[in-house]
Amino acid sequence: MKKKVPVVTVAGPEGVAQLAGLPLEATVALADLATAVKDGLLAMCADVGLMVMAQVMEDELTRRIGPKHAKLIDRTANWHGTTTGSVALGGRLLPVERPRGRTTDGTELELDSWAVFSSKDLLDQLTAERVLAGVATRRHVDVAEPLGPDIEDQAKGTGRSSVSRRWKRATEAALAELMAKDLSGLEVAVLMVDGIEVAGQCCVAALVICADGTKVPVGLWLGDTENKTVVTALLADLGARGLNTEAGVLVVIDGAKALAAGVAKVFGEKAVVQRCTLHKRRNVKGHLPAELGHKVDRRLALAFLNPDPAKGLDAAKRLAAEIKFDHPDAAASLLEGLDDMFAVRRLGVNGALATTLTTTNCIESMISVARTTMRNVKHWQGGEMKKRWLAAGMAEAQRSFRRVVGYKQMPVLIKALRRHAGVPVTPPGYDQQAA
């Protein structure tokens, strides 16, 4: 036999008032909640939260200056009525009354609890998350949680201008954090640099891969093109913020000559430059007819995958010689910077990590997220706005970062880079300490 399940009904205000044995204040509160339940669970929770907030502030003021109307000889402050403020609730700003206190010399008494309740940090964060998810500033009111008609009628801060101001604050914070990040504590093994065009201007972004395989966005620089001056300024800024390349660093870039020139100028012999093999394959294929392009691309891919860098380089050169007669521009594109295509494999890195580090996919994935966040922007207002949006997109991408594929092979890369930079592979005293 099935057990009978008790049915829970929601009493109205009249029904609650008839409950015996309850104090008057509890009866009034329950009556309010009974009405809120009919508007949904969130509405009820909001009402409960507001009641708790009011009680917490009353308790703090009572604890600090004593009960209302109490005749205290050593009183240092007094109750001073109420005032109106606003709190963040469900993506809105809700006006509320709060108690006031003043010291006997007339100074306003600041409540610690009110400082917490009135903070707009969570509201700014929620606004940023919605904008990054593609919600237009004018649509935030449409995606706000239903909190009941009483709260929604009083709420403010959901207009387009209010949302835009909060979004601007959030992106300014993201940009400031990105550009002021201290890099001295990062054990950097790989630096990836790539550009993204935003409304006619080129932004150059930087991403590092640490010795444990984690990825960290570290820089952003704005210029008209991906030229040597912009790249040099970006890399110099990274060095000024503590990026240490004394033990060697692998710099992965696309085929742009400006990037390679900037790397050489700032890092010198400490850097090992690896150019993106995918960019090279696309460039060569673009110079060839469709059918021949597919064949050449397959052979070039096999050459880049060869674990022996000398054999891979030789295969690529032979391929260039074969197509040079009929397609000299394709051959020239293939030969340009060809040695840099095998830098990772010359360091002794193969397998999954080599696949990761011979392309710029890691930083392009981050840039792709940033580009997606900017898809709804129609009117750009200056370079600062572009940098703010890009910084917010890079921060959003970092939230889903995982360690790079093949990270367990990172010690092989670290040792090879140290040897290249002339730094002892085993730090002095390591063997004695281990023993």
Short mmCIF file of C-alpha atoms in Angstrom, two decimals:
data_model
loop_
_atom_site.label_atom_id
_atom_site.label_comp_id
_atom_site.label_asym_id
_atom_site.label_seq_id
_atom_site.Cartn_x
_atom_site.Cartn_y
_atom_site.Cartn_z
CA MET A 1 0.00 0.00 0.00
CA LYS A 2 1.32 3.46 -0.90
CA LYS A 3 1.96 5.85 1.92
CA LYS A 4 -0.13 8.97 2.05
CA VAL A 5 1.96 12.01 1.26
CA PRO A 6 1.04 15.07 3.33
CA VAL A 7 -0.07 17.99 1.22
CA VAL A 8 1.56 21.33 2.00
CA THR A 9 -0.59 24.34 1.24
CA VAL A 10 0.41 27.99 1.17
CA ALA A 11 -1.64 30.02 3.57
CA GLY A 12 -2.67 33.53 2.66
CA PRO A 13 -2.11 36.52 4.93
CA GLU A 14 -5.52 36.03 6.55
CA GLY A 15 -4.78 32.39 7.27
CA VAL A 16 -1.38 33.14 8.72
CA ALA A 17 -2.81 35.80 11.01
CA GLN A 18 -5.04 33.16 12.59
CA LEU A 19 -2.08 31.02 13.69
CA ALA A 20 -2.14 30.80 17.47
CA GLY A 21 0.79 31.41 19.75
CA LEU A 22 2.96 33.42 17.37
CA PRO A 23 4.31 36.86 18.26
CA LEU A 24 2.96 39.78 16.22
CA GLU A 25 6.29 40.37 14.38
CA ALA A 26 6.52 36.70 13.34
CA THR A 27 2.92 36.77 12.14
CA VAL A 28 3.56 39.79 9.94
CA ALA A 29 6.74 38.25 8.52
CA LEU A 30 5.05 34.96 7.71
CA ALA A 31 2.20 36.84 6.04
CA ASP A 32 4.71 38.62 3.80
CA LEU A 33 6.43 35.34 2.95
CA ALA A 34 3.15 33.63 2.17
CA THR A 35 2.50 36.27 -0.47
CA ALA A 36 6.06 36.01 -1.83
CA VAL A 37 5.81 32.22 -2.20
CA LYS A 38 3.02 32.70 -4.72
CA ASP A 39 5.44 34.76 -6.87
CA GLY A 40 8.01 31.96 -6.88
CA LEU A 41 10.84 30.59 -4.80
CA LEU A 42 13.27 33.35 -5.82
CA ALA A 43 10.81 36.01 -4.74
CA MET A 44 10.45 34.35 -1.37
CA CYS A 45 14.23 34.04 -0.98
CA ALA A 46 14.63 37.71 -1.88
CA ASP A 47 12.09 38.72 0.75
CA VAL A 48 13.79 36.53 3.34
CA GLY A 49 17.16 38.02 2.43
CA LEU A 50 15.91 41.57 2.82
CA MET A 51 14.42 40.75 6.21
CA VAL A 52 17.66 39.14 7.36
CA MET A 53 19.68 42.10 6.07
CA ALA A 54 17.52 44.54 8.02
CA GLN A 55 17.83 42.45 11.17
CA VAL A 56 21.62 42.14 10.84
CA MET A 57 22.02 45.93 10.57
CA GLU A 58 19.70 46.49 13.53
CA ASP A 59 21.70 43.99 15.58
CA GLU A 60 25.03 45.59 14.65
CA LEU A 61 23.81 49.05 15.59
CA THR A 62 22.36 47.74 18.86
CA ARG A 63 25.64 46.03 19.69
CA ARG A 64 27.70 49.13 19.00
CA ILE A 65 25.60 51.87 20.61
CA GLY A 66 23.05 50.04 22.73
CA PRO A 67 19.27 49.45 22.41
CA LYS A 68 16.97 52.18 21.18
CA HIS A 69 15.77 54.64 23.85
CA ALA A 70 17.95 52.98 26.50
CA LYS A 71 19.24 55.46 29.07
CA LEU A 72 22.95 54.67 29.09
CA ILE A 73 25.30 56.91 31.06
CA ASP A 74 28.40 56.08 29.01
CA ARG A 75 26.67 56.18 25.61
CA THR A 76 29.07 57.30 22.83
CA ALA A 77 26.57 57.26 19.96
CA ASN A 78 22.84 57.48 19.34
CA TRP A 79 20.27 56.06 16.96
CA HIS A 80 19.57 58.60 14.25
CA GLY A 81 16.52 57.39 12.32
CA THR A 82 16.87 55.82 8.89
CA THR A 83 18.16 56.69 5.44
CA THR A 84 17.79 55.24 1.98
CA GLY A 85 20.47 53.30 0.13
CA SER A 86 20.61 50.63 -2.55
CA VAL A 87 21.73 47.00 -2.63
CA ALA A 88 22.44 44.66 -5.55
CA LEU A 89 19.78 41.99 -5.89
CA GLY A 90 19.18 39.71 -8.86
CA GLY A 91 20.99 41.90 -11.37
CA ARG A 92 19.24 45.04 -10.15
CA LEU A 93 19.74 47.86 -7.70
CA LEU A 94 17.02 47.86 -5.07
CA PRO A 95 16.42 50.93 -2.83
CA VAL A 96 16.15 49.95 0.84
CA GLU A 97 15.96 51.72 4.16
CA ARG A 98 18.76 51.25 6.64
CA PRO A 99 19.19 52.43 10.23
CA ARG A 100 21.57 55.27 11.01
CA GLY A 101 23.73 56.03 13.99
CA ARG A 102 25.73 59.09 14.97
CA THR A 103 28.41 59.55 17.54
CA THR A 104 27.89 62.12 20.27
CA ASP A 105 30.20 64.53 18.40
CA GLY A 106 28.00 64.31 15.27
CA THR A 107 30.05 61.88 13.15
CA GLU A 108 28.15 59.36 10.99
CA LEU A 109 28.57 55.80 12.24
CA GLU A 110 29.59 53.49 9.39
CA LEU A 111 28.06 49.99 9.58
CA ASP A 112 30.31 47.10 8.55
CA SER A 113 27.27 45.07 7.52
CA TRP A 114 26.01 47.87 5.24
CA ALA A 115 29.42 48.09 3.55
CA VAL A 116 29.04 44.41 2.63
CA PHE A 117 25.37 44.59 1.59
CA SER A 118 25.81 47.73 -0.51
CA SER A 119 28.86 46.48 -2.44
CA LYS A 120 28.34 46.55 -6.23
CA ASP A 121 31.14 44.06 -7.00
CA LEU A 122 28.77 41.12 -7.53
CA LEU A 123 26.52 43.24 -9.73
CA ASP A 124 29.48 44.31 -11.87
CA GLN A 125 30.58 40.69 -12.13
CA LEU A 126 27.10 39.53 -13.15
CA THR A 127 26.89 42.30 -15.75
CA ALA A 128 30.26 41.29 -17.21
CA GLU A 129 29.25 37.63 -17.42
CA ARG A 130 26.03 38.49 -19.24
CA VAL A 131 27.77 40.78 -21.73
CA LEU A 132 30.44 38.14 -22.38
CA ALA A 133 27.65 35.63 -22.97
CA GLY A 134 26.27 37.88 -25.71
CA VAL A 135 23.41 39.62 -23.90
CA ALA A 136 22.98 43.13 -25.32
CA THR A 137 23.04 45.97 -22.80
CA ARG A 138 19.41 46.83 -23.55
CA ARG A 139 18.31 43.22 -22.92
CA HIS A 140 19.62 42.76 -19.36
CA VAL A 141 16.22 43.61 -17.92
CA ASP A 142 14.74 40.76 -19.98
CA VAL A 143 17.09 38.11 -18.57
CA ALA A 144 16.86 39.23 -14.93
CA GLU A 145 15.55 36.69 -12.43
CA PRO A 146 11.88 37.09 -11.48
CA LEU A 147 11.81 38.42 -7.93
CA GLY A 148 8.18 39.37 -7.60
CA PRO A 149 6.29 42.48 -8.70
CA ASP A 150 6.96 44.44 -5.51
CA ILE A 151 10.74 44.23 -5.91
CA GLU A 152 10.70 44.65 -9.68
CA ASP A 153 8.60 47.81 -9.45
CA GLN A 154 11.15 49.41 -7.11
CA ALA A 155 14.30 48.10 -8.83
CA LYS A 156 16.56 50.25 -10.97
CA GLY A 157 19.94 49.95 -12.68
CA THR A 158 18.77 47.73 -15.55
CA GLY A 159 18.76 50.41 -18.25
CA ARG A 160 21.18 50.43 -21.13
CA SER A 161 23.28 53.28 -19.75
CA SER A 162 23.54 51.73 -16.28
CA VAL A 163 24.61 48.37 -17.71
CA SER A 164 27.15 50.06 -20.01
CA ARG A 165 28.71 51.94 -17.09
CA ARG A 166 29.06 48.73 -15.07
CA TRP A 167 30.51 46.91 -18.07
CA LYS A 168 33.04 49.70 -18.59
CA ARG A 169 34.14 49.45 -14.95
CA ALA A 170 34.52 45.69 -15.27
CA THR A 171 36.58 45.88 -18.47
CA GLU A 172 38.76 48.67 -17.09
CA ALA A 173 39.55 46.42 -14.15
CA ALA A 174 40.31 43.48 -16.47
CA LEU A 175 42.65 45.59 -18.60
CA ALA A 176 44.41 47.09 -15.58
CA GLU A 177 44.93 43.64 -14.08
CA LEU A 178 46.30 42.26 -17.34
CA MET A 179 48.72 45.13 -17.96
CA ALA A 180 49.95 45.33 -14.36
CA LYS A 181 50.33 41.61 -13.73
CA ASP A 182 53.62 40.74 -12.01
CA LEU A 183 55.36 38.11 -14.14
CA SER A 184 58.40 37.57 -11.93
CA GLY A 185 56.76 34.62 -10.18
CA LEU A 186 56.06 32.69 -13.40
CA GLU A 187 58.46 29.99 -14.55
CA VAL A 188 57.94 30.68 -18.23
CA ALA A 189 58.94 28.08 -20.81
CA VAL A 190 56.96 29.21 -23.86
CA LEU A 191 55.79 32.60 -25.10
CA MET A 192 53.18 32.79 -27.85
CA VAL A 193 52.53 36.05 -29.69
CA ASP A 194 49.82 36.70 -32.25
CA GLY A 195 47.74 39.56 -33.59
CA ILE A 196 44.03 40.24 -33.95
CA GLU A 197 42.47 42.95 -36.09
CA VAL A 198 39.80 45.05 -34.40
CA ALA A 199 38.03 47.70 -36.46
CA GLY A 200 41.04 48.51 -38.61
CA GLN A 201 43.66 48.33 -35.86
CA CYS A 202 45.94 45.43 -34.98
CA CYS A 203 46.20 44.30 -31.37
CA VAL A 204 49.12 42.03 -30.52
CA ALA A 205 48.43 39.62 -27.66
CA ALA A 206 50.84 37.50 -25.63
CA LEU A 207 50.29 34.20 -23.85
CA VAL A 208 52.82 32.24 -21.80
CA ILE A 209 52.98 28.54 -21.04
CA CYS A 210 54.62 27.82 -17.71
CA ALA A 211 56.85 24.90 -16.80
CA ASP A 212 53.87 22.96 -15.44
CA GLY A 213 51.92 23.36 -18.69
CA THR A 214 49.50 26.04 -17.49
CA LYS A 215 48.61 28.96 -19.78
CA VAL A 216 48.49 32.60 -18.67
CA PRO A 217 47.54 35.69 -20.75
CA VAL A 218 50.20 38.31 -20.02
CA GLY A 219 50.01 41.23 -22.41
CA LEU A 220 48.22 43.27 -25.06
CA TRP A 221 49.51 46.05 -27.28
CA LEU A 222 47.69 48.18 -29.82
CA GLY A 223 49.07 49.44 -33.13
CA ASP A 224 48.07 50.06 -36.72
CA THR A 225 49.77 46.91 -37.98
CA GLU A 226 51.64 43.89 -36.65
CA ASN A 227 54.96 45.72 -37.06
CA LYS A 228 58.31 45.44 -35.34
CA THR A 229 57.79 48.55 -33.22
CA VAL A 230 54.54 47.27 -31.70
CA VAL A 231 55.94 43.80 -31.03
CA THR A 232 59.12 45.23 -29.51
CA ALA A 233 57.07 47.48 -27.21
CA LEU A 234 54.95 44.54 -26.07
CA LEU A 235 57.93 42.29 -25.35
CA ALA A 236 59.81 45.09 -23.59
CA ASP A 237 56.78 45.67 -21.37
CA LEU A 238 56.73 41.97 -20.46
CA GLY A 239 60.38 42.19 -19.48
CA ALA A 240 59.74 45.29 -17.38
CA ARG A 241 57.05 43.38 -15.48
CA GLY A 242 59.45 40.59 -14.59
CA LEU A 243 59.29 38.08 -17.46
CA ASN A 244 62.52 36.12 -17.01
CA THR A 245 64.10 34.59 -20.12
CA GLU A 246 67.62 34.04 -18.75
CA ALA A 247 67.07 30.27 -18.72
CA GLY A 248 65.86 30.35 -22.32
CA VAL A 249 62.40 30.65 -23.79
CA LEU A 250 60.62 29.15 -26.76
CA VAL A 251 58.75 31.83 -28.71
CA VAL A 252 55.99 30.53 -30.97
CA ILE A 253 54.76 32.93 -33.66
CA ASP A 254 52.99 32.84 -36.99
CA GLY A 255 54.88 33.61 -40.18
CA ALA A 256 55.07 37.38 -39.65
CA LYS A 257 58.63 38.70 -40.08
CA ALA A 258 57.89 41.60 -37.73
CA LEU A 259 57.29 39.21 -34.84
CA ALA A 260 60.57 37.40 -35.43
CA ALA A 261 62.45 40.70 -35.66
CA GLY A 262 60.91 41.96 -32.43
CA VAL A 263 61.77 38.74 -30.60
CA ALA A 264 65.37 38.89 -31.78
CA LYS A 265 65.71 42.52 -30.70
CA VAL A 266 64.34 42.05 -27.18
CA PHE A 267 65.37 38.52 -26.20
CA GLY A 268 68.42 37.99 -28.42
CA GLU A 269 70.09 34.57 -28.34
CA LYS A 270 68.11 33.43 -25.30
CA ALA A 271 65.01 32.87 -27.43
CA VAL A 272 64.33 29.93 -29.71
CA VAL A 273 61.82 30.89 -32.41
CA GLN A 274 59.31 28.33 -33.66
CA ARG A 275 57.04 29.41 -36.50
CA CYS A 276 53.57 27.99 -36.85
CA THR A 277 53.52 25.04 -39.25
CA LEU A 278 49.81 25.46 -39.95
CA HIS A 279 50.31 29.04 -41.13
CA LYS A 280 53.12 27.88 -43.40
CA ARG A 281 50.99 25.13 -44.90
CA ARG A 282 48.09 27.52 -45.55
CA ASN A 283 50.37 30.09 -47.16
CA VAL A 284 51.97 27.55 -49.50
CA LYS A 285 48.63 25.98 -50.38
CA GLY A 286 47.21 29.40 -51.23
CA HIS A 287 49.84 29.82 -53.96
CA LEU A 288 48.89 26.58 -55.71
CA PRO A 289 46.00 25.20 -57.78
CA ALA A 290 43.47 23.26 -55.70
CA GLU A 291 44.46 19.69 -56.66
CA LEU A 292 48.20 20.30 -56.46
CA GLY A 293 47.73 22.31 -53.29
CA HIS A 294 46.16 19.31 -51.51
CA LYS A 295 49.02 17.03 -52.53
CA VAL A 296 51.72 19.48 -51.50
CA ASP A 297 49.96 20.14 -48.19
CA ARG A 298 49.89 16.43 -47.32
CA ARG A 299 53.60 16.02 -48.08
CA LEU A 300 54.47 19.18 -46.16
CA ALA A 301 52.47 18.01 -43.15
CA LEU A 302 54.42 14.72 -43.12
CA ALA A 303 57.69 16.63 -43.32
CA PHE A 304 56.76 18.79 -40.32
CA LEU A 305 55.69 15.68 -38.35
CA ASN A 306 59.01 13.89 -38.93
CA PRO A 307 60.62 13.32 -35.50
CA ASP A 308 64.04 13.79 -37.12
CA PRO A 309 64.28 17.55 -37.83
CA ALA A 310 67.10 17.11 -40.35
CA LYS A 311 65.11 14.62 -42.43
CA GLY A 312 61.97 16.74 -42.16
CA LEU A 313 63.83 19.85 -43.31
CA ASP A 314 65.39 17.96 -46.20
CA ALA A 315 61.98 16.65 -47.31
CA ALA A 316 60.54 20.17 -47.26
CA LYS A 317 63.44 21.55 -49.30
CA ARG A 318 63.07 18.78 -51.90
CA LEU A 319 59.37 19.59 -52.15
CA ALA A 320 60.19 23.25 -52.74
CA ALA A 321 62.62 22.26 -55.51
CA GLU A 322 59.95 20.15 -57.20
CA ILE A 323 57.38 22.97 -57.43
CA LYS A 324 59.81 25.82 -58.09
CA PHE A 325 59.74 25.59 -61.90
CA ASP A 326 55.96 25.95 -62.34
CA HIS A 327 55.19 27.76 -59.08
CA PRO A 328 58.19 29.85 -58.00
CA ASP A 329 56.19 32.01 -55.57
CA ALA A 330 54.89 28.93 -53.77
CA ALA A 331 58.43 27.59 -53.48
CA ALA A 332 59.68 30.94 -52.15
CA SER A 333 56.87 31.00 -49.58
CA LEU A 334 57.81 27.49 -48.48
CA LEU A 335 61.51 28.26 -48.10
CA GLU A 336 61.01 31.54 -46.20
CA GLY A 337 61.82 30.89 -42.53
CA LEU A 338 61.77 27.12 -43.12
CA ASP A 339 64.45 26.39 -40.51
CA ASP A 340 62.21 27.86 -37.80
CA MET A 341 59.54 25.24 -38.55
CA PHE A 342 61.70 22.56 -36.89
CA ALA A 343 62.93 24.46 -33.82
CA VAL A 344 60.84 22.44 -31.34
CA ARG A 345 62.01 19.11 -32.74
CA ARG A 346 65.63 20.27 -32.73
CA LEU A 347 65.18 20.80 -28.98
CA GLY A 348 64.39 17.09 -28.68
CA VAL A 349 60.67 17.53 -28.11
CA ASN A 350 58.36 15.15 -29.96
CA GLY A 351 54.98 13.54 -29.50
CA ALA A 352 51.95 15.40 -28.20
CA LEU A 353 53.88 18.37 -26.84
CA ALA A 354 55.59 18.94 -30.19
CA THR A 355 52.19 18.98 -31.88
CA THR A 356 51.06 21.62 -29.38
CA LEU A 357 54.12 23.85 -29.67
CA THR A 358 54.62 23.81 -33.44
CA THR A 359 51.40 25.78 -33.97
CA THR A 360 49.87 28.92 -32.49
CA ASN A 361 46.61 27.12 -31.72
CA CYS A 362 46.82 27.87 -27.98
CA ILE A 363 46.84 31.64 -28.41
CA GLU A 364 44.49 31.55 -31.40
CA SER A 365 41.96 29.71 -29.25
CA MET A 366 42.17 32.51 -26.67
CA ILE A 367 41.82 35.15 -29.38
CA SER A 368 38.83 33.27 -30.79
CA VAL A 369 37.05 33.58 -27.44
CA ALA A 370 37.84 37.30 -27.34
CA ARG A 371 36.56 37.72 -30.89
CA THR A 372 33.32 35.96 -29.95
CA THR A 373 32.74 38.31 -27.00
CA MET A 374 33.07 41.30 -29.35
CA ARG A 375 30.67 40.02 -32.00
CA ASN A 376 27.84 42.38 -31.01
CA VAL A 377 29.89 45.58 -30.96
CA LYS A 378 28.92 47.83 -33.86
CA HIS A 379 30.42 51.21 -32.94
CA TRP A 380 33.99 51.28 -31.64
CA GLN A 381 34.98 54.41 -29.74
CA GLY A 382 38.76 54.62 -29.67
CA GLY A 383 41.63 52.27 -29.00
CA GLU A 384 41.06 52.12 -25.25
CA MET A 385 37.66 50.54 -25.81
CA LYS A 386 39.20 47.92 -28.09
CA LYS A 387 41.82 47.03 -25.48
CA ARG A 388 39.19 46.82 -22.74
CA TRP A 389 37.04 44.40 -24.72
CA LEU A 390 40.03 42.29 -25.71
CA ALA A 391 41.30 42.12 -22.12
CA ALA A 392 37.86 41.02 -20.92
CA GLY A 393 37.75 38.35 -23.64
CA MET A 394 41.21 37.08 -22.70
CA ALA A 395 40.19 36.88 -19.04
CA GLU A 396 37.05 34.99 -20.06
CA ALA A 397 39.13 32.52 -22.07
CA GLN A 398 41.45 31.96 -19.11
CA ARG A 399 38.53 30.69 -17.04
CA SER A 400 38.36 27.58 -19.23
CA PHE A 401 42.11 27.06 -19.66
CA ARG A 402 43.55 23.60 -19.08
CA ARG A 403 47.14 22.50 -19.12
CA VAL A 404 48.49 22.07 -22.63
CA VAL A 405 48.32 18.70 -24.34
CA GLY A 406 51.60 16.88 -23.68
CA TYR A 407 52.47 18.86 -20.52
CA LYS A 408 54.16 15.81 -18.99
CA GLN A 409 56.96 16.31 -21.53
CA MET A 410 57.65 19.86 -20.36
CA PRO A 411 60.79 18.85 -18.37
CA VAL A 412 62.39 17.79 -21.67
CA LEU A 413 61.74 21.23 -23.12
CA ILE A 414 62.98 23.02 -19.98
CA LYS A 415 66.29 21.14 -20.03
CA ALA A 416 66.78 21.79 -23.73
CA LEU A 417 66.11 25.52 -23.30
CA ARG A 418 68.56 25.74 -20.42
CA ARG A 419 71.24 24.07 -22.50
CA HIS A 420 70.52 26.49 -25.36
CA ALA A 421 70.83 29.48 -23.00
CA GLY A 422 74.04 28.14 -21.45
CA VAL A 423 72.46 27.67 -18.04
CA PRO A 424 73.29 24.55 -15.99
CA VAL A 425 70.56 21.97 -16.42
CA THR A 426 70.89 20.93 -12.77
CA PRO A 427 70.95 23.91 -10.37
CA PRO A 428 74.13 24.14 -8.20
CA GLY A 429 73.84 22.14 -4.99
CA TYR A 430 70.82 20.19 -6.21
CA ASP A 431 72.52 16.79 -5.97
CA GLN A 432 73.81 17.46 -2.45
CA GLN A 433 70.38 18.65 -1.29
CA ALA A 434 68.69 15.61 -2.81
CA ALA A 435 71.19 13.31 -1.14
#
